[in-house]
Amino acid sequence: MVSTVSMAVDLGGIKMRNPLNTASGTFGNGVQFEGFYDVGATLGAITCKGVAAEPWDGNPAPRLAELPSAIMNSVGLQNPGVEGFVERYGTYLAGLREKGCQVICQIAGHSLDEYRRATELFEELAPFASGFEVNISCPNIAAGGAAMGATPNAAAEVMSAVRPLTDRPVIVKMAPHDVAEIGRALEAAGADALSLINTIPGMAIDVHTRRSRVARPTAGVSGPAIHAIAVRMVWECAQAVRIPLCGIGGVASGTDAAEMILAGATAVSVGTANLYDPTCVPRILSELEQWAAEQGVSDINELIGAFEC
Ligand SMILES: Cc1cc2nc3c(=O)[nH]c(=O)nc-3n(C[C@H](O)[C@H](O)[C@H](O)COP(=O)(O)O)c2cc1C
């Protein structure tokens, strides 16, 4: 079906040809999916894996466990550092930009200084980045990550540290709690957009060995099982802020993406679904276009936040 609906959206200054984005850490850095479809010609944006100023080793294995309708991961933000990331992926990501796919680079850190340093390095070395996403919500690292985004003040401090260092759009990736209050603090600190939610901390115990099914006692749960929770949090956050939102959590179909948009999301990221169905993004996009056409609108923006209680 050829869509008659305009699908273009603006995520805080990142102009996307359609609302579909990828959730950080679930899509490699795009090139890993090239065998399945033309990434640059399909997606509105790609969000890359979290990267810190210096390389991080991540957590010990096992890092992944399968659960009913979900997975749990404890990757711990393994990454090659900004320089290594740009060296390995810079040329590919610049090519995505040329094809009209926006590139969002994700910034990780253990402290305000580390967030600042990573932002400065990205500013200098990554001209291909359309904007940045600051990860203050990783549940799998001992310091920084979710701890940095746990309260409105702590979250705003990270945003205020990064804000003066770049003129490019800055999105903040939020943890799954207090999203209205923390969202308001991030907006006041200068965030251009918010993305939510990151994984939900959970536990899975092997009852035979009495040990965790991953190397750490807790890990982040993602996938279809968290979708309804994510939609609720997008809706709560949308009531609280004026800046645009990117809805993340268990999106595996056009209907799931449409729910996020109705709840108030401007863009929608596909995460865990990429891992069990690497061809899902083009299907989700065509289902979303079909839904928008059936709703009788000429522009997908008319449907953002159009949920009726
Ligand atoms: C294996 C794996 C790695 C992830 N790595 C990151 C990361 O580097 N940065 C981040 O903000 N979120 C990371 N996430 C969280 C996802 O971006 C997303 O917020 C979460 O999985 C919920 O979406 P989903 O249910 O569609 O997967 C990761 C998730 C998984 C499953």
CSV table of C-alpha atoms and ligand atoms in Angstrom, one decimal:
chain,number,residue,atom,x,y,z
A,1,MET,CA,0.0,0.0,0.0
A,2,VAL,CA,1.4,3.4,-0.9
A,3,SER,CA,0.9,5.8,2.1
A,4,THR,CA,-0.9,9.1,1.6
A,5,VAL,CA,-0.2,10.1,5.1
A,6,SER,CA,2.8,12.4,5.8
A,7,MET,CA,4.9,10.4,8.3
A,8,ALA,CA,7.6,13.0,9.1
A,9,VAL,CA,8.1,14.1,12.7
A,10,ASP,CA,10.4,16.4,14.6
A,11,LEU,CA,11.9,14.9,17.8
A,12,GLY,CA,13.3,18.0,19.5
A,13,GLY,CA,15.0,19.3,16.4
A,14,ILE,CA,15.9,15.9,14.9
A,15,LYS,CA,13.8,15.8,11.8
A,16,MET,CA,12.8,12.2,11.1
A,17,ARG,CA,11.3,11.0,7.8
A,18,ASN,CA,9.0,8.7,9.9
A,19,PRO,CA,8.6,8.1,13.6
A,20,LEU,CA,10.6,4.8,13.7
A,21,ASN,CA,13.8,4.8,15.7
A,22,THR,CA,15.8,1.9,17.3
A,23,ALA,CA,16.4,1.5,21.0
A,24,SER,CA,20.0,1.8,22.1
A,25,GLY,CA,21.8,-1.5,22.5
A,26,THR,CA,19.3,-3.6,20.6
A,27,PHE,CA,20.4,-2.8,17.0
A,28,GLY,CA,24.1,-2.9,17.2
A,29,ASN,CA,25.1,0.3,15.4
A,30,GLY,CA,22.9,-0.4,12.3
A,31,VAL,CA,25.5,-2.2,10.1
A,32,GLN,CA,24.7,-5.5,11.8
A,33,PHE,CA,21.1,-5.4,10.2
A,34,GLU,CA,22.1,-4.4,6.7
A,35,GLY,CA,21.7,-8.0,5.5
A,36,PHE,CA,18.0,-7.9,6.4
A,37,TYR,CA,16.9,-4.6,4.9
A,38,ASP,CA,18.3,-1.2,3.8
A,39,VAL,CA,18.6,0.5,7.2
A,40,GLY,CA,19.4,4.0,5.9
A,41,ALA,CA,16.4,4.0,3.5
A,42,THR,CA,13.9,2.7,6.0
A,43,LEU,CA,14.3,4.1,9.5
A,44,GLY,CA,13.6,7.7,10.6
A,45,ALA,CA,16.5,7.5,13.0
A,46,ILE,CA,18.9,5.0,14.6
A,47,THR,CA,20.0,5.4,18.2
A,48,CYS,CA,23.5,3.9,18.7
A,49,LYS,CA,24.7,1.8,21.6
A,50,GLY,CA,25.8,3.8,24.7
A,51,VAL,CA,29.4,5.0,24.5
A,52,ALA,CA,31.6,6.5,27.2
A,53,ALA,CA,34.7,8.7,26.9
A,54,GLU,CA,36.9,5.6,27.5
A,55,PRO,CA,36.2,2.0,26.7
A,56,TRP,CA,34.2,-0.1,29.2
A,57,ASP,CA,34.4,-3.9,29.5
A,58,GLY,CA,30.8,-4.4,30.6
A,59,ASN,CA,29.6,-7.2,32.9
A,60,PRO,CA,30.7,-10.8,33.1
A,61,ALA,CA,28.7,-13.5,31.2
A,62,PRO,CA,26.0,-14.8,31.2
A,63,ARG,CA,24.5,-11.4,30.3
A,64,LEU,CA,21.2,-12.5,28.8
A,65,ALA,CA,18.3,-14.7,29.9
A,66,GLU,CA,15.0,-15.5,28.1
A,67,LEU,CA,11.8,-15.1,30.0
A,68,PRO,CA,8.2,-15.5,29.0
A,69,SER,CA,7.5,-12.6,26.5
A,70,ALA,CA,10.7,-10.8,27.6
A,71,ILE,CA,14.4,-11.0,28.0
A,72,MET,CA,16.6,-9.8,30.8
A,73,ASN,CA,20.1,-8.3,30.1
A,74,SER,CA,23.0,-7.3,32.2
A,75,VAL,CA,25.4,-6.1,29.4
A,76,GLY,CA,26.6,-3.2,31.5
A,77,LEU,CA,27.3,-0.8,28.7
A,78,GLN,CA,30.3,-2.6,27.1
A,79,ASN,CA,31.6,-0.1,24.6
A,80,PRO,CA,34.8,0.9,22.8
A,81,GLY,CA,34.9,4.5,24.0
A,82,VAL,CA,34.1,7.5,21.7
A,83,GLU,CA,37.3,7.3,19.7
A,84,GLY,CA,37.0,3.5,19.1
A,85,PHE,CA,33.3,3.9,18.2
A,86,VAL,CA,33.9,6.7,15.7
A,87,GLU,CA,36.8,4.7,14.1
A,88,ARG,CA,34.7,1.6,13.7
A,89,TYR,CA,31.3,3.1,12.8
A,90,GLY,CA,31.8,6.7,11.7
A,91,THR,CA,32.0,6.1,8.0
A,92,TYR,CA,28.9,3.8,8.1
A,93,LEU,CA,26.9,6.2,10.2
A,94,ALA,CA,27.8,9.2,8.0
A,95,GLY,CA,26.4,7.1,5.1
A,96,LEU,CA,23.1,6.6,7.0
A,97,ARG,CA,22.8,10.4,7.3
A,98,GLU,CA,23.3,10.7,3.5
A,99,LYS,CA,20.4,8.3,3.0
A,100,GLY,CA,18.1,10.5,5.2
A,101,CYS,CA,18.3,8.4,8.4
A,102,GLN,CA,19.1,10.5,11.4
A,103,VAL,CA,21.9,9.3,13.7
A,104,ILE,CA,21.5,9.7,17.4
A,105,CYS,CA,24.7,8.9,19.4
A,106,GLN,CA,24.2,7.8,23.0
A,107,ILE,CA,26.4,9.2,25.8
A,108,ALA,CA,27.2,7.1,28.9
A,109,GLY,CA,29.1,8.0,32.0
A,110,HIS,CA,29.8,7.1,35.7
A,111,SER,CA,30.0,10.7,36.9
A,112,LEU,CA,29.3,14.3,35.7
A,113,ASP,CA,32.9,14.6,34.5
A,114,GLU,CA,32.6,11.4,32.4
A,115,TYR,CA,29.4,12.6,30.8
A,116,ARG,CA,31.1,16.0,30.0
A,117,ARG,CA,34.2,14.3,28.6
A,118,ALA,CA,32.2,11.9,26.4
A,119,THR,CA,30.0,14.8,25.1
A,120,GLU,CA,33.1,16.9,24.2
A,121,LEU,CA,34.7,14.0,22.4
A,122,PHE,CA,31.5,13.3,20.4
A,123,GLU,CA,31.2,17.0,19.6
A,124,GLU,CA,34.8,16.9,18.2
A,125,LEU,CA,34.8,13.5,16.5
A,126,ALA,CA,31.2,12.8,15.4
A,127,PRO,CA,30.0,15.3,12.8
A,128,PHE,CA,27.6,12.6,11.5
A,129,ALA,CA,25.6,12.7,14.8
A,130,SER,CA,22.2,14.5,14.3
A,131,GLY,CA,21.9,14.7,18.1
A,132,PHE,CA,22.7,13.0,21.3
A,133,GLU,CA,20.9,10.8,23.8
A,134,VAL,CA,22.2,11.0,27.4
A,135,ASN,CA,21.7,7.6,29.2
A,136,ILE,CA,21.0,8.3,32.8
A,137,SER,CA,19.0,5.1,33.2
A,138,CYS,CA,21.2,2.0,32.7
A,139,PRO,CA,20.3,-0.4,35.6
A,140,ASN,CA,23.3,-2.6,35.0
A,141,ILE,CA,26.3,-0.5,36.1
A,142,ALA,CA,27.5,0.0,39.7
A,143,ALA,CA,28.0,3.7,39.5
A,144,GLY,CA,26.4,6.3,37.3
A,145,GLY,CA,23.7,5.1,34.9
A,146,ALA,CA,20.3,4.7,36.7
A,147,ALA,CA,21.8,6.3,39.9
A,148,MET,CA,22.5,9.5,37.9
A,149,GLY,CA,18.8,9.7,36.9
A,150,ALA,CA,17.1,8.5,40.1
A,151,THR,CA,15.9,11.8,41.4
A,152,PRO,CA,14.8,15.0,39.6
A,153,ASN,CA,17.9,16.9,40.9
A,154,ALA,CA,20.4,14.3,40.0
A,155,ALA,CA,18.9,13.9,36.5
A,156,ALA,CA,18.8,17.7,35.9
A,157,GLU,CA,22.5,17.9,37.0
A,158,VAL,CA,23.6,15.6,34.2
A,159,MET,CA,21.5,17.5,31.7
A,160,SER,CA,22.9,20.9,32.9
A,161,ALA,CA,26.5,19.5,32.6
A,162,VAL,CA,26.0,18.4,29.0
A,163,ARG,CA,23.8,21.3,27.7
A,164,PRO,CA,26.5,24.0,27.3
A,165,LEU,CA,28.8,21.6,25.4
A,166,THR,CA,26.7,21.1,22.3
A,167,ASP,CA,24.2,23.0,20.1
A,168,ARG,CA,22.9,19.7,18.7
A,169,PRO,CA,19.6,18.3,20.0
A,170,VAL,CA,19.9,16.5,23.4
A,171,ILE,CA,17.5,13.7,24.3
A,172,VAL,CA,17.6,12.1,27.8
A,173,LYS,CA,16.9,8.4,28.2
A,174,MET,CA,14.8,7.9,31.3
A,175,ALA,CA,14.4,5.1,33.8
A,176,PRO,CA,11.0,3.6,34.5
A,177,HIS,CA,10.0,5.6,37.6
A,178,ASP,CA,8.8,9.1,38.5
A,179,VAL,CA,8.7,10.0,34.8
A,180,ALA,CA,6.5,13.0,35.2
A,181,GLU,CA,8.5,14.6,38.0
A,182,ILE,CA,11.9,13.8,36.5
A,183,GLY,CA,10.7,14.7,33.0
A,184,ARG,CA,9.8,18.2,34.2
A,185,ALA,CA,13.2,18.6,35.8
A,186,LEU,CA,15.0,17.5,32.6
A,187,GLU,CA,12.8,19.9,30.5
A,188,ALA,CA,13.7,22.8,32.8
A,189,ALA,CA,17.4,21.8,32.5
A,190,GLY,CA,17.3,22.2,28.7
A,191,ALA,CA,16.5,18.7,27.3
A,192,ASP,CA,15.1,18.9,23.8
A,193,ALA,CA,13.3,15.6,24.0
A,194,LEU,CA,13.0,12.6,26.4
A,195,SER,CA,13.0,8.9,25.6
A,196,LEU,CA,11.4,6.3,27.8
A,197,ILE,CA,11.6,3.7,29.1
A,198,ASN,CA,14.8,1.9,29.8
A,199,THR,CA,14.6,-1.7,31.0
A,200,ILE,CA,12.8,-2.5,34.3
A,201,PRO,CA,15.1,-4.1,36.9
A,202,GLY,CA,14.1,-7.7,37.6
A,203,MET,CA,15.4,-11.1,38.8
A,204,ALA,CA,15.4,-14.6,37.4
A,205,ILE,CA,16.6,-17.4,39.7
A,206,ASP,CA,17.7,-20.8,38.5
A,207,VAL,CA,16.1,-22.9,41.2
A,208,HIS,CA,18.4,-25.9,40.7
A,209,THR,CA,21.6,-24.0,41.2
A,210,ARG,CA,19.9,-21.3,43.4
A,211,ARG,CA,21.9,-18.8,41.3
A,212,SER,CA,20.8,-15.9,39.2
A,213,ARG,CA,20.3,-16.7,35.5
A,214,VAL,CA,22.7,-13.9,34.6
A,215,ALA,CA,26.0,-13.1,36.3
A,216,ARG,CA,24.6,-10.4,38.6
A,217,PRO,CA,21.6,-10.8,41.0
A,218,THR,CA,19.4,-8.3,39.0
A,219,ALA,CA,19.1,-7.3,35.4
A,220,GLY,CA,17.0,-5.2,33.1
A,221,VAL,CA,13.8,-6.7,31.7
A,222,SER,CA,12.6,-5.7,28.2
A,223,GLY,CA,10.4,-7.0,25.4
A,224,PRO,CA,6.6,-7.4,24.9
A,225,ALA,CA,6.0,-8.1,28.7
A,226,ILE,CA,6.9,-4.4,29.5
A,227,HIS,CA,4.9,-2.7,26.7
A,228,ALA,CA,1.8,-1.8,28.7
A,229,ILE,CA,3.9,-0.3,31.5
A,230,ALA,CA,5.9,1.7,29.0
A,231,VAL,CA,2.7,3.1,27.3
A,232,ARG,CA,1.4,4.2,30.7
A,233,MET,CA,4.7,6.0,31.5
A,234,VAL,CA,4.8,7.7,28.1
A,235,TRP,CA,1.2,8.9,28.8
A,236,GLU,CA,2.1,10.2,32.3
A,237,CYS,CA,5.2,12.0,31.0
A,238,ALA,CA,3.3,13.5,28.1
A,239,GLN,CA,0.9,15.1,30.6
A,240,ALA,CA,3.8,16.7,32.4
A,241,VAL,CA,6.1,18.1,29.7
A,242,ARG,CA,5.9,20.1,26.5
A,243,ILE,CA,9.0,18.7,24.8
A,244,PRO,CA,8.6,15.7,22.5
A,245,LEU,CA,8.9,12.1,23.6
A,246,CYS,CA,10.3,8.9,22.1
A,247,GLY,CA,8.3,5.9,23.3
A,248,ILE,CA,10.2,2.7,24.0
A,249,GLY,CA,9.2,-0.6,25.5
A,250,GLY,CA,8.0,-3.8,23.9
A,251,VAL,CA,7.2,-2.4,20.5
A,252,ALA,CA,6.8,-5.3,18.1
A,253,SER,CA,4.0,-4.3,15.8
A,254,GLY,CA,2.4,-1.2,14.1
A,255,THR,CA,-0.4,-1.4,16.8
A,256,ASP,CA,2.2,-1.2,19.6
A,257,ALA,CA,3.8,1.8,17.9
A,258,ALA,CA,0.4,3.4,17.4
A,259,GLU,CA,-0.4,3.0,21.1
A,260,MET,CA,2.8,4.9,21.9
A,261,ILE,CA,1.9,7.7,19.5
A,262,LEU,CA,-1.7,8.0,20.9
A,263,ALA,CA,-0.2,8.1,24.4
A,264,GLY,CA,1.9,11.1,23.4
A,265,ALA,CA,5.1,9.9,21.8
A,266,THR,CA,6.4,11.7,18.7
A,267,ALA,CA,8.8,8.9,17.8
A,268,VAL,CA,8.8,5.2,18.7
A,269,SER,CA,11.9,3.0,19.2
A,270,VAL,CA,12.0,-0.7,18.4
A,271,GLY,CA,14.2,-2.6,20.9
A,272,THR,CA,14.1,-6.3,21.9
A,273,ALA,CA,11.9,-7.2,18.8
A,274,ASN,CA,15.0,-6.6,16.6
A,275,LEU,CA,16.8,-9.4,18.4
A,276,TYR,CA,14.1,-12.1,17.8
A,277,ASP,CA,12.8,-10.7,14.5
A,278,PRO,CA,15.6,-8.8,12.7
A,279,THR,CA,13.2,-7.9,9.8
A,280,CYS,CA,10.5,-6.4,12.1
A,281,VAL,CA,11.2,-2.7,11.5
A,282,PRO,CA,10.0,-2.4,7.8
A,283,ARG,CA,6.9,-4.4,8.8
A,284,ILE,CA,6.2,-2.2,11.8
A,285,LEU,CA,6.6,0.9,9.6
A,286,SER,CA,4.1,-0.3,7.0
A,287,GLU,CA,1.6,-1.4,9.7
A,288,LEU,CA,1.9,2.1,11.3
A,289,GLU,CA,1.3,3.8,7.9
A,290,GLN,CA,-1.7,1.7,7.3
A,291,TRP,CA,-3.1,2.5,10.7
A,292,ALA,CA,-2.6,6.2,10.2
A,293,ALA,CA,-4.3,6.0,6.8
A,294,GLU,CA,-7.3,4.1,8.3
A,295,GLN,CA,-7.6,6.9,11.0
A,296,GLY,CA,-8.3,9.3,8.1
A,297,VAL,CA,-5.5,11.8,8.9
A,298,SER,CA,-3.2,13.4,6.3
A,299,ASP,CA,-0.3,13.8,8.8
A,300,ILE,CA,0.8,11.4,11.6
A,301,ASN,CA,1.4,14.4,13.8
A,302,GLU,CA,-2.4,14.7,14.2
A,303,LEU,CA,-2.4,11.4,16.1
A,304,ILE,CA,0.3,12.3,18.7
A,305,GLY,CA,-1.4,12.3,22.1
A,306,ALA,CA,-4.8,11.7,20.5
A,307,PHE,CA,-5.7,9.1,23.1
A,308,GLU,CA,-9.2,9.7,24.4
A,309,CYS,CA,-9.9,8.7,28.0
B,1,LIG,C1,20.8,-6.3,25.1
B,1,LIG,C2,20.3,-4.9,25.4
B,1,LIG,C3,21.2,-3.8,25.5
B,1,LIG,C4,20.8,-2.5,25.8
B,1,LIG,N1,21.7,-1.5,25.9
B,1,LIG,C5,21.2,-0.2,26.1
B,1,LIG,C6,22.1,0.9,26.1
B,1,LIG,O1,23.3,0.8,25.8
B,1,LIG,N2,21.6,2.1,26.4
B,1,LIG,C7,20.3,2.3,26.7
B,1,LIG,O2,19.9,3.4,27.0
B,1,LIG,N3,19.5,1.3,26.8
B,1,LIG,C8,19.9,0.0,26.5
B,1,LIG,N4,19.0,-1.0,26.4
B,1,LIG,C9,17.5,-0.7,26.7
B,1,LIG,C10,16.8,-0.5,25.4
B,1,LIG,O3,17.3,0.6,24.7
B,1,LIG,C11,15.3,-0.2,25.7
B,1,LIG,O4,15.1,0.9,26.5
B,1,LIG,C12,14.6,-1.4,26.5
B,1,LIG,O5,15.1,-2.6,26.0
B,1,LIG,C13,13.1,-1.4,26.4
B,1,LIG,O6,12.7,-1.5,25.0
B,1,LIG,P1,12.3,-2.9,24.4
B,1,LIG,O7,11.3,-3.6,25.3
B,1,LIG,O8,11.7,-2.6,23.1
B,1,LIG,O9,13.5,-3.7,24.3
B,1,LIG,C14,19.4,-2.3,26.1
B,1,LIG,C15,18.5,-3.4,26.0
B,1,LIG,C16,18.9,-4.6,25.7
B,1,LIG,C17,17.9,-5.7,25.6
